[in-house]
Short mmCIF file of C-alpha atoms in Angstrom, two decimals:
data_model
loop_
_atom_site.label_atom_id
_atom_site.label_comp_id
_atom_site.label_asym_id
_atom_site.label_seq_id
_atom_site.Cartn_x
_atom_site.Cartn_y
_atom_site.Cartn_z
CA MET P 1 0.36 25.18 25.20
CA SER P 2 4.08 25.72 25.38
CA THR P 3 6.43 23.88 23.05
CA SER P 4 10.03 24.11 21.88
CA THR P 5 9.10 24.02 18.20
CA ASP P 6 9.13 27.76 17.62
CA ALA P 7 12.95 27.83 17.41
CA ASN P 8 13.17 24.82 15.08
CA PRO P 9 13.90 25.92 11.51
CA LYS P 10 12.28 22.89 9.87
CA LEU P 11 9.01 23.35 11.71
CA SER P 12 9.18 27.06 10.94
CA THR P 13 9.35 26.03 7.29
CA VAL P 14 6.29 23.82 7.79
CA ARG P 15 4.39 26.84 9.12
CA ALA P 16 5.53 28.96 6.19
CA LEU P 17 4.40 26.32 3.70
CA LEU P 18 0.98 26.10 5.31
CA ALA P 19 0.67 29.88 5.36
CA LYS P 20 1.30 29.85 1.61
CA ALA P 21 -1.27 27.09 1.13
CA GLU P 22 -3.87 28.98 3.13
CA ASP P 23 -3.31 32.30 1.34
CA ALA P 24 -6.24 33.05 -0.94
CA ALA P 25 -3.83 34.64 -3.43
CA THR P 26 -1.92 31.37 -3.93
CA PRO P 27 -3.00 29.41 -7.04
CA GLU P 28 -4.58 26.08 -6.06
CA ALA P 29 -1.87 24.00 -7.75
CA GLU P 30 0.85 25.80 -5.77
CA ALA P 31 -1.20 25.59 -2.59
CA GLU P 32 -1.56 21.83 -2.94
CA LEU P 33 2.19 21.40 -3.49
CA ALA P 34 2.84 23.45 -0.36
CA ARG P 35 0.47 21.28 1.68
CA VAL P 36 2.01 18.04 0.46
CA ARG P 37 5.50 19.29 1.25
CA ALA P 38 4.43 20.40 4.72
CA PHE P 39 2.91 16.98 5.48
CA GLU P 40 6.07 15.21 4.35
CA MET P 41 8.33 17.47 6.40
CA MET P 42 6.31 16.97 9.57
CA ALA P 43 6.56 13.18 9.34
CA LYS P 44 10.23 13.16 8.35
CA TYR P 45 11.05 15.48 11.23
CA GLY P 46 9.90 12.80 13.65
CA ILE P 47 12.23 10.23 12.03
CA GLU P 48 15.17 12.63 12.05
CA MET P 49 14.73 13.41 15.75
CA ALA P 50 14.60 9.70 16.57
CA MET P 51 17.86 9.08 14.72
CA LEU P 52 19.58 12.06 16.32
CA SER P 53 18.49 10.85 19.73
CA GLU P 54 20.00 7.44 19.03
CA GLU P 55 23.33 9.06 18.19
CA GLN P 56 23.15 11.65 20.98
CA PRO P 57 21.54 10.10 24.09
CA GLY P 58 19.71 12.67 26.17
CA ARG P 59 18.83 14.87 23.19
CA ASP P 60 15.20 13.73 22.88
CA VAL P 61 14.22 12.13 26.17
CA PRO P 62 10.98 10.29 26.99
CA THR P 63 8.71 12.56 28.99
CA ASP P 64 5.05 13.28 29.70
CA ARG P 65 2.64 16.21 29.78
CA GLN P 66 -0.77 16.83 31.25
CA ILE P 67 -3.03 19.03 29.15
CA VAL P 68 -6.42 20.54 29.94
CA LEU P 69 -8.91 20.61 27.05
CA ASP P 70 -11.67 23.17 27.40
CA ASN P 71 -15.18 23.40 26.01
CA PRO P 72 -16.91 23.51 23.58
CA TRP P 73 -16.90 19.83 22.67
CA ALA P 74 -14.32 18.90 25.33
CA MET P 75 -14.76 15.15 24.84
CA GLU P 76 -14.37 15.48 21.09
CA ARG P 77 -11.15 17.41 21.71
CA VAL P 78 -9.98 14.46 23.79
CA ARG P 79 -10.70 12.16 20.85
CA LEU P 80 -8.85 14.46 18.44
CA ILE P 81 -5.65 14.65 20.48
CA ASN P 82 -5.83 10.91 21.18
CA GLN P 83 -5.96 10.12 17.45
CA ILE P 84 -2.91 12.30 16.86
CA THR P 85 -1.08 10.81 19.86
CA LEU P 86 -1.57 7.21 18.73
CA ALA P 87 -0.58 8.01 15.13
CA LEU P 88 2.73 9.42 16.37
CA GLY P 89 3.51 6.34 18.46
CA CYS P 90 2.77 7.91 21.84
CA GLN P 91 0.31 7.06 24.62
CA LEU P 92 -2.54 9.05 26.17
CA ILE P 93 -4.86 8.51 29.12
CA HIS P 94 -8.00 10.54 29.73
CA LEU P 95 -8.10 11.55 33.40
CA GLY P 96 -11.67 12.86 33.33
CA ARG P 97 -13.00 16.27 34.29
CA ASP P 98 -10.61 18.98 35.35
CA GLY P 99 -12.26 20.10 38.57
CA ALA P 100 -15.96 20.88 38.66
CA GLY P 101 -16.18 22.38 35.17
CA PRO P 102 -16.68 20.70 31.76
CA ALA P 103 -12.98 20.82 30.78
CA ARG P 104 -11.13 17.52 30.46
CA ARG P 105 -7.59 16.55 31.43
CA VAL P 106 -5.37 14.16 29.50
CA HIS P 107 -1.91 12.80 30.29
CA ILE P 108 0.35 12.13 27.30
CA PHE P 109 3.54 10.04 27.22
CA GLY P 110 6.17 10.23 24.49
CA HIS P 111 9.54 11.63 23.53
CA GLN P 112 10.00 15.39 23.67
CA SER P 113 9.99 15.97 19.91
CA ASP P 114 6.88 13.83 19.42
CA LEU P 115 4.97 15.63 22.17
CA ASP P 116 5.87 18.91 20.50
CA ARG P 117 4.55 17.55 17.20
CA ILE P 118 1.34 16.43 18.89
CA GLU P 119 0.68 19.89 20.28
CA LEU P 120 1.49 21.55 16.97
CA LEU P 121 -0.87 19.29 15.06
CA TYR P 122 -3.58 19.50 17.68
CA THR P 123 -3.69 23.30 17.79
CA SER P 124 -3.92 23.49 14.00
CA LEU P 125 -6.51 20.75 13.57
CA LEU P 126 -8.64 22.01 16.44
CA LEU P 127 -9.03 25.32 14.64
CA GLN P 128 -9.85 23.59 11.36
CA MET P 129 -12.34 21.29 13.08
CA HIS P 130 -14.28 24.07 14.75
CA SER P 131 -14.14 26.33 11.69
CA GLY P 132 -15.37 23.50 9.52
CA LEU P 133 -18.24 22.69 11.84
CA ALA P 134 -19.31 26.34 12.06
CA ALA P 135 -19.42 26.57 8.27
CA GLN P 136 -21.36 23.32 7.84
CA PRO P 137 -25.13 23.76 7.49
CA VAL P 138 -27.21 21.20 9.33
CA PRO P 139 -29.32 19.27 6.78
CA VAL P 140 -32.96 20.28 6.63
CA GLY P 141 -35.15 17.94 8.62
CA THR P 142 -32.43 16.86 11.07
CA SER P 143 -34.19 16.04 14.35
CA GLY P 144 -31.17 16.19 16.68
CA VAL P 145 -28.94 19.12 15.74
CA ARG P 146 -26.36 18.56 18.48
CA ALA P 147 -26.19 14.84 17.72
CA TRP P 148 -25.64 15.60 14.02
CA ARG P 149 -22.86 18.07 14.84
CA ARG P 150 -21.18 15.59 17.16
CA SER P 151 -21.36 12.98 14.43
CA TRP P 152 -19.72 15.45 12.03
CA LEU P 153 -16.90 16.08 14.54
CA LEU P 154 -16.30 12.35 15.00
CA GLY P 155 -16.13 11.87 11.24
CA PHE P 156 -13.60 14.68 10.92
CA ILE P 157 -11.49 13.32 13.79
CA HIS P 158 -11.51 9.77 12.47
CA ARG P 159 -10.47 10.79 8.96
CA VAL P 160 -7.75 13.19 10.14
CA GLY P 161 -6.32 10.52 12.42
CA LYS P 162 -6.10 8.10 9.50
CA ARG P 163 -4.34 10.69 7.32
CA ILE P 164 -1.73 11.41 9.98
CA GLU P 165 -1.21 7.69 10.54
CA GLU P 166 -0.72 7.14 6.81
CA ALA P 167 1.84 9.96 6.58
CA GLU P 168 3.76 8.61 9.57
CA ASN P 169 3.75 5.04 8.22
CA GLU P 170 5.06 6.18 4.85
CA ALA P 171 7.93 8.09 6.49
CA ARG P 172 8.81 5.12 8.70
CA ALA P 173 8.70 2.67 5.78
CA ALA P 174 10.97 4.90 3.68
CA ALA P 175 13.56 5.12 6.48
CA GLN P 176 13.32 1.65 8.01
CA ASN P 177 16.53 0.31 6.48
CA GLU P 178 18.68 3.35 7.16
CA ILE P 179 21.49 2.74 9.63
CA THR P 180 22.37 5.17 12.40
CA ALA P 181 25.91 5.97 13.59
CA THR P 182 25.45 3.35 16.32
CA GLY P 183 24.93 0.61 13.71
CA ARG P 184 21.22 0.09 14.38
CA SER P 185 18.45 0.41 11.82
CA THR P 186 15.88 3.17 12.01
CA ALA P 187 13.14 0.53 12.34
CA LEU P 188 14.79 -0.87 15.46
CA VAL P 189 15.33 2.59 16.92
CA LEU P 190 11.66 3.49 16.42
CA ALA P 191 10.51 0.17 17.91
CA ASP P 192 12.67 0.74 20.98
CA ARG P 193 11.38 4.29 21.41
CA LYS P 194 7.80 3.04 21.29
CA ALA P 195 8.58 0.33 23.86
CA VAL P 196 10.14 2.88 26.22
CA VAL P 197 7.05 5.09 25.98
CA GLU P 198 4.74 2.13 26.55
CA ALA P 199 6.71 1.08 29.64
CA LYS P 200 6.62 4.60 31.08
CA TYR P 201 2.88 4.80 30.47
CA ARG P 202 2.19 1.37 32.02
CA SER P 203 4.36 2.21 35.01
CA ALA P 204 2.30 5.34 35.68
CA TYR P 205 -1.07 3.71 34.95
CA PRO P 206 -0.76 -0.08 35.37
CA ARG P 207 -4.53 -0.55 35.47
CA ALA P 208 -5.34 1.62 32.46
CA ARG P 209 -7.78 0.09 30.00
CA THR P 210 -8.76 0.84 26.44
CA GLY P 211 -11.76 3.12 26.12
CA ARG P 212 -15.04 2.03 24.60
CA THR P 213 -15.45 2.72 20.89
CA THR P 214 -18.32 5.05 20.07
CA THR P 215 -20.77 3.98 17.38
CA MET P 216 -20.79 6.65 14.66
CA THR P 217 -23.74 6.89 12.32
CA GLY P 218 -25.69 9.43 10.30
CA SER P 219 -24.86 11.83 7.47
CA GLY P 220 -22.90 14.10 9.81
CA PHE P 221 -20.15 11.49 10.16
CA GLY P 222 -19.72 11.20 6.40
CA ASP P 223 -19.59 14.97 5.95
CA GLY P 224 -17.04 15.27 8.76
CA TRP P 225 -14.97 12.46 7.22
CA ALA P 226 -14.90 14.34 3.91
CA ALA P 227 -13.83 17.56 5.64
CA GLY P 228 -11.10 15.70 7.49
CA GLY P 229 -9.79 14.52 4.16
CA ARG P 230 -9.36 18.15 3.10
CA ALA P 231 -7.71 19.30 6.35
CA ASP P 232 -4.09 20.46 6.47
CA ILE P 233 -2.12 18.12 8.74
CA GLY P 234 1.26 19.79 8.67
CA GLY P 235 1.01 22.25 11.59
CA GLY P 236 -0.57 25.56 12.48
CA SER P 237 -0.47 28.80 14.40
CA PRO P 238 0.75 28.51 18.00
CA ARG P 239 -1.64 31.23 19.19
CA ILE P 240 -4.60 28.91 18.65
CA GLY P 241 -3.29 26.43 21.20
CA ALA P 242 -2.83 29.19 23.74
CA ARG P 243 -6.58 29.73 23.72
CA THR P 244 -7.74 26.15 23.42
CA ALA P 245 -5.57 24.12 25.76
CA ARG P 246 -2.76 24.55 28.21
CA SER P 247 0.15 22.41 29.36
CA ILE P 248 0.46 21.50 33.03
CA ALA P 249 3.93 20.75 34.36
CA ALA P 250 4.26 17.03 35.10
#
């Protein structure tokens, strides 16, 4: 993946905070404070970019990206990035297989800064998801190992998506009554941005429909949910994304 976040000082701070939280030498109390601060900064960054765009038209334009998600667990990767995309007020459509292989292609619509945030979150959480699954022992007596592991992944994805959504909602609620230089409230600016993205998405895919919800059962889902509750949602290393997914010019 290729994003413009590397040069942004605030997102660089997010990465530094997470690096401190992940350092084994950091006391747990300090690590938790670093995580909380990173989560807050990531959500507030989205609000700040929306307000700057309102005051400086053309700064943060609506755009779209196609991304290829490779194996293993390509469909679960689709679900992960979709959860992040929806939480950040953007839109995603799954285009199916990328060629003859197992990889999947998705097309994401949103403003530039939000698409950058999606990629940053996705690359970090993908690493955490796969690392968590690899470290999770399959319960003794499980008849379908792959089914259990998939259930664990879905639990992780569902919980992480809820955590990101909660962080975003809190940031939006805190800023909703702020007034931009143009005289409009932040709430109205955010609503308009979401409407623009929705219109762009519907124009490109007028016949798009909502995907079927997968039934999630078994102990794997609960274990994955718990792991998702422990996951860092503030960002991650860009080198992970370079190996796990790539951006395709729209």
